[in-house]
Amino acid sequence: MCGIIGICVINPRELKLGEAIYKGLLRLEYRGYDSAGLGIINHEGLIIVKGKGKLHELEAKYGFTKLHGITGVGHTRWATHGPPTDLNAHPHTDCRSIFAVVHNGIIENYYELKKQLLVKGHVFKSDTDTEVFVHLVEDFYRETGDVYVAFKKAVKLIHGTFAILMITSIDPHKIYFAKKDSPLIVGLGNGCNIVASDIPALLDYTRKIIVVRDYWVGYVTPTEVYIEDLLSEVRVEPETYVRIVEWSIEDASREGYPHFMLKEILEQPRALSQTLSGLRSDSTIKELMRAILEADNLFITAAGTSYHASEFFAYTVMKLARRSIVPFIASEYELYENIAGENDVLIAVSQSGETIDVLKAVRAFRRKGARIIAVSNVIDSAIPRESDLSVYTRAGPEIGVAATKTFLTQTLVLSWIACELALASGSIDLSEYREIISDLEKSHVLADEAIKGSSRKILGLVDRLLPARSMYYLSRDIGLPIAREGALKVKEIAYVHAEAYPAGESKHGPIALVEQGFPVVFIVPPDSGIEQKILGNIEEMKARGAFTIGVVHEGSSLNNVVEFPLEVPRAHWITTPITHTPPLQLLAYHLAVKKGHDPDKPRNLAKTVTVE
Ligand code: F6R
């Protein structure tokens, strides 16, 4: 994972480099936060300041923002090779500290390369895979006397995934870059150019960007961008790839909220209404509908929260469009590619568009000749780029590590598609279609009511849940993916063990753990058949002393059955993720905060998983 940034400036008095890199790293901190560092070139040469810890702690210790210079790189780390220590923090330097490198990804053949470099006398200071790269450059530079040629030769030797930035005191105005599989964006500023892992890190300086493609290699100076294709060695015209992003700096700022996660939960109504306006005018929906209707088999894949949205889609497709669909967790793609063929369609859902497992699944299905439809929040990210058709959620940048607004917008887009599919395949008639679409059109209002209606009550609930070390989230049918999402949220940010089960399955084992006061959260979708069955499951839990909490729609009799009801608005069952998820997000958020955890930086996690 990790976040990387490089900035070069014309006038270091106008743009304070240390401050600019630190600010950029703060916007990338969601990608990893166990250690960080800066490399800066100024009149003294190359200066490296780095260490273990969160960015604000390191700023207090080393004063990153006080560093001045013309060219610099920064890194915020999520450890893969070597534990989080001061020495393993990036940037890494060669034996003579002339070159400094930051890297996101994994150099798979680092061990063999390191052995060869050690024989040649190179001295290593860290346990990381990255350090081999900078020693390779040093070696090739000794041989060729040309920094760019040395950099390219080193890139050609490494296997794995990488977004790499390099600066050197030999050529102080350039930031060299190379990319394969890990994301990298060039930002074209005024008096400066920037290269970073993600768009939010550039927004302070520019909205004019170039999304770097795999196997591109090149460099930026404050006034120039040079790119070539590593494989063909043909020059790439940067102007052809320039695009303007719609996101604003406010979208990527906390704006007075204590945490990004809370800001993003509360802005869900806006994210839904932006996504709705996109959907109404998106001609891709018709095209992808045709592809799905013509397909022999339909698959959907994703990871984490996006998988829960995908599972909801799969259930909706079976229920509404009465069509079979195979949902699978992206990291298990090797099993499913065995049954994929050329007349099949794979829907790949990823908010970041960069999750490596999803990307690998896309590539594997592509090799089998299947058509790929991407659902993503980041325009031009890797997964949409490698897909035949793409449809976007318009949630704006999501910075909080725990996904919130992107889940609601994904389910909105996917439900819209499911509804179109049901109409096109004749399993619902026009009047039912209109009724469903009209409720989907109210998504932003429903989410707003669900947030406002549950916010205050949840604070009282959190006090009762503080001693809990374990919880169940139970539901049935289309409520199950929402139960899974609720359990994931509380696990990842409040560190409470939580498991989601089909309520009927709870009798086949899980109920053995239930004793006096054990919290069980029921997600009750507005569907009378499901409701009646869940009633029985609530009674079973109550009979064993469980503390029952229910996310239940208005007017349901189950509000009087559970001990702690959280009432949400009633609409068509297809809107259940929109109405029932916000209270679960708020519950996890407030529980985490009350326990003293930072919900924006959950331990061991990083938002975008770019390693398998
Ligand atoms: C959970 C969370 C992760 C992501 C998962 C997929 O709150 O954020 O589980 O949902 O890593 O990420 P994307 O959707 O970017 O592919």
XYZ file of C-alpha atoms and ligand atoms in Angstrom:
628
model
C 0.000 0.000 0.000
C 1.847 3.198 1.118
C 1.468 6.738 -0.187
C 4.155 8.511 -2.172
C 4.549 12.088 -3.349
C 7.177 14.150 -5.142
C 7.146 17.907 -5.744
C 9.553 20.136 -7.670
C 9.227 23.926 -7.601
C 10.605 26.900 -9.535
C 10.592 29.292 -6.621
C 11.183 27.703 -3.214
C 10.292 30.982 -1.505
C 6.768 30.915 -2.970
C 6.122 27.243 -2.311
C 7.698 25.911 0.874
C 8.689 22.395 -0.086
C 8.732 20.681 3.336
C 5.303 22.091 4.128
C 3.919 21.109 0.715
C 5.162 17.505 0.929
C 3.924 17.153 4.520
C 0.463 18.440 3.498
C 0.413 15.999 0.590
C 1.392 13.123 2.874
C -1.432 14.008 5.274
C -3.842 13.533 2.366
C -2.246 10.165 1.576
C -2.032 8.953 5.166
C -5.081 6.718 4.639
C -2.793 4.494 2.551
C -0.518 3.637 5.470
C 0.690 5.290 8.638
C 3.255 3.182 10.486
C 6.212 5.368 9.470
C 6.992 8.267 7.153
C 9.831 10.288 5.721
C 10.959 13.074 3.428
C 13.915 13.464 1.066
C 14.726 17.003 -0.028
C 17.340 18.546 -2.275
C 18.619 22.006 -1.387
C 21.941 23.883 -1.402
C 23.343 21.408 1.153
C 22.626 18.431 -1.118
C 20.260 15.560 -0.335
C 18.635 15.633 3.101
C 16.684 12.663 4.492
C 14.431 12.868 7.543
C 12.376 9.773 8.421
C 11.166 7.582 11.237
C 8.642 5.221 12.769
C 5.332 6.738 13.866
C 2.361 8.706 12.599
C 2.939 11.816 10.522
C 1.947 14.363 13.170
C 4.233 12.680 15.725
C 7.128 12.773 13.249
C 6.399 16.400 12.384
C 6.600 17.280 16.086
C 9.869 15.339 16.387
C 11.670 16.325 13.157
C 9.877 19.410 11.822
C 9.251 18.177 8.252
C 7.522 21.481 7.449
C 10.672 23.483 8.235
C 12.683 21.808 5.481
C 13.415 23.985 2.451
C 14.473 22.963 -1.017
C 13.623 22.762 -4.703
C 12.876 19.088 -5.237
C 11.633 16.503 -2.778
C 9.838 13.223 -2.184
C 7.767 11.911 0.707
C 6.419 8.549 1.824
C 3.874 7.251 4.305
C 4.289 3.523 4.932
C 2.238 0.374 5.441
C 4.919 -2.205 6.179
C 5.306 -5.263 3.944
C 9.024 -6.165 3.976
C 10.590 -5.351 7.335
C 8.770 -4.114 10.452
C 7.971 -0.425 10.991
C 11.300 1.019 12.234
C 13.238 4.234 11.645
C 15.628 2.459 9.254
C 12.874 0.747 7.258
C 11.030 4.049 6.714
C 11.395 5.545 3.215
C 13.156 7.302 1.445
C 15.965 4.795 0.936
C 19.370 5.866 -0.262
C 22.353 4.291 -2.030
C 25.786 3.751 -0.417
C 26.876 7.338 -1.025
C 23.505 8.984 -0.332
C 23.291 10.546 -3.776
C 19.988 8.950 -4.815
C 16.792 8.761 -2.724
C 13.846 6.528 -3.566
C 10.261 6.152 -2.321
C 8.205 3.161 -3.426
C 4.684 1.765 -3.204
C 4.338 -1.921 -4.078
C 6.487 -5.025 -3.728
C 9.729 -5.925 -5.509
C 9.232 -9.678 -5.702
C 12.762 -10.575 -6.852
C 14.457 -8.338 -4.266
C 16.143 -11.238 -2.516
C 18.130 -12.440 -5.571
C 18.969 -8.832 -6.526
C 20.142 -8.084 -2.992
C 22.428 -11.138 -3.005
C 24.081 -9.931 -6.232
C 24.447 -6.379 -4.921
C 25.967 -7.580 -1.649
C 28.595 -9.515 -3.605
C 29.415 -6.273 -5.422
C 30.031 -4.585 -2.054
C 26.816 -2.598 -1.590
C 25.965 -1.900 2.042
C 22.283 -2.182 3.018
C 20.757 -0.213 5.867
C 17.191 -1.611 5.912
C 15.227 -4.882 5.613
C 13.032 -3.506 2.824
C 12.624 -4.737 -0.731
C 12.780 -1.106 -1.912
C 16.402 -0.531 -0.965
C 17.649 -2.885 -3.698
C 16.249 -0.485 -6.285
C 18.329 2.486 -5.208
C 21.508 0.357 -5.103
C 20.723 -0.900 -8.599
C 20.509 2.695 -9.838
C 23.810 3.470 -8.112
C 25.403 0.498 -9.839
C 24.077 1.374 -13.300
C 25.007 5.024 -12.831
C 28.606 3.991 -12.108
C 28.515 2.019 -15.364
C 26.718 4.536 -17.647
C 27.197 7.983 -16.072
C 23.590 8.825 -17.028
C 20.952 9.025 -14.279
C 17.922 8.448 -16.509
C 19.508 5.483 -18.295
C 20.525 4.017 -14.915
C 16.987 4.520 -13.573
C 15.420 2.759 -16.583
C 17.867 -0.118 -16.400
C 16.983 -0.618 -12.721
C 13.236 -0.520 -13.470
C 13.678 -3.183 -16.149
C 15.326 -5.517 -13.651
C 12.669 -5.489 -10.962
C 9.611 -7.796 -10.893
C 6.428 -7.125 -8.959
C 4.325 -4.034 -8.399
C 5.656 -0.531 -8.133
C 5.104 3.192 -8.198
C 8.574 4.613 -7.688
C 9.879 8.155 -7.341
C 13.563 9.031 -7.270
C 15.497 12.261 -6.712
C 19.241 12.821 -6.877
C 21.667 15.560 -5.964
C 23.402 14.950 -9.343
C 20.355 16.284 -11.192
C 18.558 18.401 -8.578
C 15.546 19.620 -10.613
C 14.127 16.246 -11.651
C 11.843 13.659 -10.074
C 12.159 10.343 -11.897
C 9.146 8.042 -11.876
C 8.085 4.561 -12.984
C 4.869 2.615 -12.544
C 3.447 -0.883 -12.758
C 0.214 -1.907 -10.992
C 0.508 0.604 -8.118
C -1.251 3.925 -8.785
C 0.583 7.114 -9.782
C -0.721 10.510 -10.926
C 1.175 13.505 -12.307
C -0.261 16.914 -11.370
C 0.528 19.903 -13.592
C 0.810 22.919 -11.305
C 1.670 26.551 -11.779
C 5.358 26.932 -10.980
C 5.540 23.351 -9.784
C 4.847 19.791 -10.879
C 3.762 17.002 -8.560
C 3.684 13.209 -8.735
C 1.621 11.282 -6.169
C -0.225 8.051 -5.429
C -3.649 9.639 -5.503
C -5.560 12.721 -6.639
C -6.339 14.255 -3.191
C -2.604 14.871 -2.658
C -2.500 17.131 -5.740
C -5.649 19.144 -5.177
C -3.893 21.949 -3.254
C -1.939 22.832 -6.406
C -3.856 21.671 -9.440
C -6.819 19.820 -10.906
C -4.946 19.201 -14.172
C -3.655 15.647 -14.059
C -2.162 12.788 -16.055
C -2.927 9.272 -14.843
C 0.341 7.368 -15.307
C -0.127 4.047 -17.157
C 1.629 0.764 -16.450
C 5.187 0.592 -17.803
C 5.470 4.325 -18.213
C 8.749 5.780 -17.091
C 9.957 9.375 -17.143
C 10.623 12.479 -15.097
C 9.136 15.819 -14.178
C 10.863 19.159 -13.635
C 8.962 22.248 -12.397
C 8.097 23.101 -16.020
C 8.303 19.874 -18.008
C 6.888 16.338 -18.068
C 8.806 13.687 -20.005
C 7.274 10.223 -20.432
C 8.165 7.144 -22.429
C 6.887 3.612 -22.668
C 9.413 1.363 -20.986
C 8.680 -1.617 -23.239
C 8.703 0.105 -26.644
C 10.958 3.009 -25.563
C 8.655 5.258 -27.621
C 7.994 8.751 -26.271
C 4.485 9.380 -24.919
C 2.911 12.788 -25.633
C 1.809 13.944 -22.155
C -0.695 16.514 -23.551
C -2.825 13.694 -25.000
C -3.447 12.307 -21.518
C -4.174 15.515 -19.574
C -7.580 15.636 -17.881
C -9.264 17.963 -15.394
C -10.639 16.363 -12.227
C -13.979 17.443 -10.769
C -13.019 16.928 -7.113
C -12.414 20.054 -5.052
C -10.041 20.694 -2.185
C -13.032 20.894 0.218
C -13.944 17.318 -0.783
C -10.552 16.175 0.441
C -10.503 18.274 3.645
C -11.919 17.508 7.089
C -13.629 20.910 7.202
C -13.907 21.098 10.986
C -15.195 17.560 11.539
C -13.245 15.580 14.148
C -12.717 12.743 11.652
C -13.038 12.120 7.916
C -15.207 9.117 8.690
C -17.878 11.228 10.406
C -17.744 13.837 7.636
C -18.164 11.109 5.035
C -21.077 9.426 6.873
C -22.881 12.756 7.120
C -22.267 13.685 3.488
C -23.882 10.484 2.207
C -27.102 12.255 1.137
C -25.015 14.586 -1.079
C -22.967 11.678 -2.461
C -26.191 9.830 -3.319
C -27.761 12.799 -5.004
C -24.601 13.401 -7.115
C -24.586 9.710 -8.049
C -28.268 9.876 -8.987
C -27.694 12.773 -11.376
C -24.835 10.846 -12.947
C -26.998 7.733 -13.357
C -29.854 9.593 -15.040
C -27.554 10.807 -17.815
C -25.249 7.789 -18.123
C -25.612 6.188 -21.533
C -23.253 3.368 -20.472
C -26.105 1.764 -18.498
C -27.886 0.817 -21.748
C -24.691 -0.610 -23.208
C -23.868 -2.662 -20.141
C -27.441 -3.905 -19.967
C -27.034 -5.291 -23.463
C -23.782 -6.995 -22.478
C -25.397 -8.581 -19.409
C -28.488 -9.729 -21.300
C -26.348 -11.378 -23.972
C -24.020 -13.053 -21.436
C -24.127 -16.789 -20.763
C -22.980 -16.350 -17.177
C -22.795 -13.332 -14.941
C -20.124 -12.908 -12.223
C -19.496 -10.107 -9.775
C -16.322 -9.598 -7.747
C -14.868 -7.167 -5.205
C -13.120 -7.005 -1.813
C -14.240 -5.843 1.644
C -17.066 -3.345 1.722
C -17.314 -3.317 -2.068
C -17.889 -7.067 -1.863
C -20.863 -6.480 0.442
C -22.313 -4.100 -2.161
C -21.679 -6.782 -4.793
C -23.348 -9.446 -2.692
C -26.374 -7.189 -2.291
C -26.465 -6.837 -6.080
C -26.280 -10.596 -6.528
C -29.202 -11.142 -4.148
C -31.187 -8.391 -5.873
C -30.519 -9.863 -9.318
C -31.754 -13.272 -8.111
C -34.792 -11.792 -6.352
C -35.853 -9.156 -8.847
C -34.464 -10.218 -12.227
C -34.644 -13.972 -11.369
C -31.336 -14.608 -12.986
C -28.369 -16.559 -11.718
C -25.172 -14.752 -10.839
C -21.948 -15.852 -9.178
C -20.556 -13.428 -6.588
C -16.997 -14.098 -5.437
C -14.338 -12.496 -3.246
C -11.703 -11.105 -5.595
C -8.700 -12.738 -3.907
C -10.294 -16.146 -4.714
C -10.415 -15.403 -8.450
C -8.200 -18.343 -9.456
C -10.959 -20.749 -8.492
C -13.620 -18.917 -10.482
C -11.608 -18.257 -13.634
C -11.810 -22.011 -14.239
C -15.495 -21.650 -15.065
C -15.273 -18.354 -16.996
C -15.746 -18.277 -20.756
C -15.927 -15.873 -23.666
C -19.644 -15.244 -23.511
C -19.532 -14.312 -19.853
C -19.601 -10.957 -18.105
C -17.679 -10.028 -14.960
C -18.701 -6.953 -12.957
C -15.730 -5.659 -10.947
C -16.589 -3.293 -8.099
C -13.883 -1.163 -6.476
C -14.181 2.322 -5.027
C -10.474 3.057 -5.546
C -10.278 1.172 -8.829
C -6.818 0.005 -7.727
C -7.367 -3.002 -5.415
C -4.884 -5.542 -6.708
C -7.048 -8.637 -6.089
C -9.877 -7.128 -8.132
C -7.449 -6.090 -10.857
C -6.028 -9.618 -10.986
C -9.555 -11.051 -11.260
C -10.299 -8.643 -14.112
C -7.137 -9.697 -15.956
C -7.814 -13.396 -15.427
C -11.389 -13.143 -16.762
C -10.187 -11.010 -19.655
C -7.729 -13.715 -20.618
C -10.707 -16.093 -20.763
C -12.444 -13.714 -23.176
C -15.108 -12.469 -20.723
C -16.373 -8.895 -20.983
C -15.626 -6.694 -17.987
C -17.834 -3.997 -16.477
C -16.224 -1.789 -13.818
C -18.065 0.052 -11.048
C -15.682 2.535 -9.450
C -15.463 5.896 -7.711
C -12.181 7.005 -9.295
C -12.279 7.972 -12.937
C -9.450 6.553 -15.039
C -8.192 4.306 -12.233
C -6.668 0.937 -13.170
C -9.797 -1.262 -13.027
C -12.003 0.972 -15.223
C -9.047 1.414 -17.590
C -8.771 -2.347 -18.042
C -12.535 -2.893 -18.418
C -14.781 -2.808 -21.474
C -17.389 -0.583 -19.857
C -17.307 1.565 -16.729
C -19.939 3.145 -14.584
C -19.015 5.531 -11.795
C -20.296 6.370 -8.358
C -19.957 10.088 -7.706
C -19.204 10.011 -3.995
C -16.192 12.366 -4.177
C -12.891 11.331 -2.610
C -13.234 8.985 0.353
C -10.349 9.552 2.768
C -11.517 7.690 5.910
C -10.021 4.202 5.819
C -13.399 2.607 6.563
C -15.595 2.804 3.466
C -18.925 4.568 4.111
C -20.322 6.835 1.403
C -18.918 4.658 -1.338
C -20.905 1.646 -0.050
C -24.190 3.523 -0.260
C -23.428 4.937 -3.699
C -22.264 1.530 -4.987
C -25.503 -0.116 -3.858
C -27.461 2.697 -5.512
C -25.704 2.202 -8.866
C -25.939 -1.586 -8.658
C -29.614 -1.545 -7.627
C -30.370 0.736 -10.544
C -28.687 -1.755 -12.885
C -30.556 -4.688 -11.278
C -33.844 -2.889 -11.737
C -33.114 -2.129 -15.420
C -32.137 -5.763 -15.872
C -35.365 -6.979 -14.269
C -37.416 -4.797 -16.623
C -35.408 -5.770 -19.704
C -35.691 -9.469 -18.902
C -39.422 -9.195 -18.233
C -39.388 -10.296 -14.608
C -41.022 -7.029 -13.480
C -43.517 -4.892 -15.360
C -43.301 -1.188 -16.065
C -45.381 -0.160 -13.068
C -43.216 -2.132 -10.628
C -40.111 -0.753 -12.339
C -41.413 2.816 -11.903
C -42.242 2.194 -8.270
C -38.722 0.908 -7.537
C -36.929 3.629 -9.496
C -39.017 6.256 -7.740
C -37.807 4.977 -4.343
C -34.209 4.821 -5.589
C -34.619 8.436 -6.724
C -35.358 9.305 -3.085
C -32.149 7.663 -1.808
C -30.587 10.922 -0.628
C -33.714 11.834 1.381
C -33.928 8.341 2.883
C -30.269 8.379 3.932
C -30.692 11.823 5.455
C -33.688 10.670 7.518
C -31.872 7.503 8.600
C -28.859 9.530 9.790
C -30.890 12.185 11.569
C -33.265 9.684 13.125
C -30.577 7.468 14.635
C -27.679 9.813 15.512
C -28.761 10.785 19.039
C -30.025 7.333 20.050
C -26.757 5.706 19.060
C -24.818 7.685 21.666
C -26.910 5.989 24.376
C -26.391 2.593 22.782
C -22.617 3.027 22.639
C -22.399 3.324 26.455
C -24.123 -0.025 26.819
C -21.831 -1.662 24.264
C -18.548 -0.458 25.768
C -17.866 -3.656 27.762
C -18.728 -5.947 24.789
C -15.873 -8.039 23.448
C -17.942 -9.822 20.828
C -21.155 -9.193 18.864
C -23.376 -10.840 16.281
C -25.036 -9.138 13.329
C -27.918 -11.239 12.054
C -30.285 -10.908 9.129
C -31.812 -12.820 6.276
C -32.070 -12.520 2.516
C -31.084 -9.096 1.155
C -30.418 -7.905 4.732
C -27.415 -10.201 5.061
C -24.838 -8.130 3.135
C -25.818 -5.161 5.309
C -25.281 -7.255 8.446
C -21.841 -8.195 7.091
C -21.048 -4.535 6.447
C -22.124 -3.562 9.994
C -19.924 -6.287 11.489
C -16.946 -5.276 9.329
C -17.239 -1.634 10.398
C -17.283 -2.382 14.122
C -14.430 -4.865 13.762
C -12.119 -2.615 11.782
C -12.435 0.618 13.737
C -13.767 -0.270 17.241
C -11.758 -3.533 17.435
C -14.747 -5.502 18.685
C -14.984 -9.044 17.407
C -18.160 -9.134 15.330
C -19.606 -11.836 13.121
C -22.466 -11.652 10.656
C -24.620 -14.718 10.038
C -27.821 -15.578 8.260
C -30.197 -15.443 11.254
C -31.471 -18.947 10.510
C -27.923 -20.294 10.634
C -27.347 -18.909 14.134
C -28.999 -21.998 15.608
C -26.408 -24.207 13.900
C -23.572 -23.165 16.191
C -23.154 -19.425 16.864
C -25.938 -19.326 19.459
C -23.706 -21.369 21.779
C -21.765 -18.193 22.604
C -24.821 -16.205 23.623
C -25.161 -15.497 27.324
C -26.634 -12.731 29.481
C -26.069 -9.323 27.819
C -24.372 -10.658 24.615
C -25.152 -7.992 21.958
C -26.979 -9.184 18.846
C -27.830 -6.626 16.150
C -30.709 -7.574 13.844
C -31.046 -5.956 10.451
C -34.701 -6.150 9.476
C -35.475 -5.316 5.824
C -38.971 -4.021 5.012
C -40.321 -7.278 3.627
C -43.045 -8.986 5.616
C -41.854 -12.533 4.821
C -38.318 -11.859 6.077
C -39.645 -9.884 9.046
C -41.772 -12.761 10.311
C -38.857 -15.172 10.215
C -36.510 -12.718 11.937
C -39.095 -12.316 14.710
C -38.529 -15.945 15.662
C -34.741 -15.451 15.682
C -35.030 -12.401 17.941
C -37.138 -14.378 20.419
C -34.588 -17.222 20.436
C -31.797 -14.788 21.283
C -33.843 -13.008 23.946
C -34.663 -16.327 25.568
C -30.920 -16.822 26.099
C -30.370 -13.406 27.646
C -28.988 -11.588 24.546
C -29.105 -7.794 24.411
C -31.071 -7.380 21.166
C -30.667 -4.303 18.992
C -32.720 -3.885 15.836
C -32.326 -1.667 12.788
C -35.969 -1.726 11.841
C -38.109 0.355 9.488
C -40.908 2.619 10.688
C -44.184 0.943 11.443
C -42.716 -2.515 12.003
C -44.006 -4.440 15.021
C -40.430 -5.661 15.571
C -39.636 -2.229 16.997
C -41.415 -3.401 20.139
C -39.755 -6.809 20.164
C -36.064 -5.862 20.214
C -34.714 -4.299 23.390
C -33.021 -1.399 21.578
C -34.751 -0.364 18.322
C -33.115 1.996 15.827
C -35.905 3.150 13.568
C -35.218 3.996 9.919
C -37.551 5.172 7.120
C -39.638 2.652 5.231
C -39.300 2.332 1.445
C -38.976 -0.463 -1.145
C -36.701 -3.265 0.130
C -34.177 -2.399 -2.587
C -33.243 0.722 -0.601
C -32.349 -1.294 2.534
C -28.578 -0.539 2.254
C -29.408 3.182 2.049
C -31.701 3.192 5.087
C -30.200 0.508 7.331
C -26.436 1.041 6.907
C -25.990 4.612 8.273
C -26.989 3.653 11.870
C -24.485 0.768 11.725
C -21.724 3.109 10.503
C -22.532 5.636 13.237
C -22.573 2.888 15.854
C -19.081 1.695 14.852
C -17.799 5.278 14.633
C -19.019 6.397 18.070
C -17.945 3.143 19.710
C -14.426 3.578 18.289
C -14.203 7.196 19.440
C -15.556 6.381 22.908
C -12.921 3.667 23.250
C -10.234 6.192 22.347
C -9.415 4.808 18.882
C -8.831 6.935 15.792
C -11.446 5.729 13.278
C -9.549 7.342 10.389
C -6.424 5.282 11.073
C -7.412 1.806 12.218
C -4.443 -0.324 13.236
C -2.912 -2.626 10.610
C -5.223 -1.356 7.863
C -4.704 0.736 4.772
C -7.480 1.921 2.530
C -6.254 0.798 -0.832
C -4.770 -2.681 -0.893
C -2.271 -2.828 -3.735
C -0.456 -5.994 -2.631
C -1.870 -9.530 -2.940
C -13.686 -1.488 4.614
C -12.832 -1.068 3.510
C -12.177 -2.139 2.715
C -12.404 -1.861 1.214
C -11.657 -2.906 0.362
C -11.914 -2.719 -1.108
O -14.224 -0.413 5.306
O -12.648 0.089 3.251
O -12.653 -3.394 3.052
O -13.767 -1.912 0.966
O -10.295 -2.800 0.612
O -11.482 -1.476 -1.573
P -11.923 -0.935 -2.987
O -13.392 -0.751 -2.956
O -11.168 0.343 -3.158
O -11.528 -1.972 -3.989
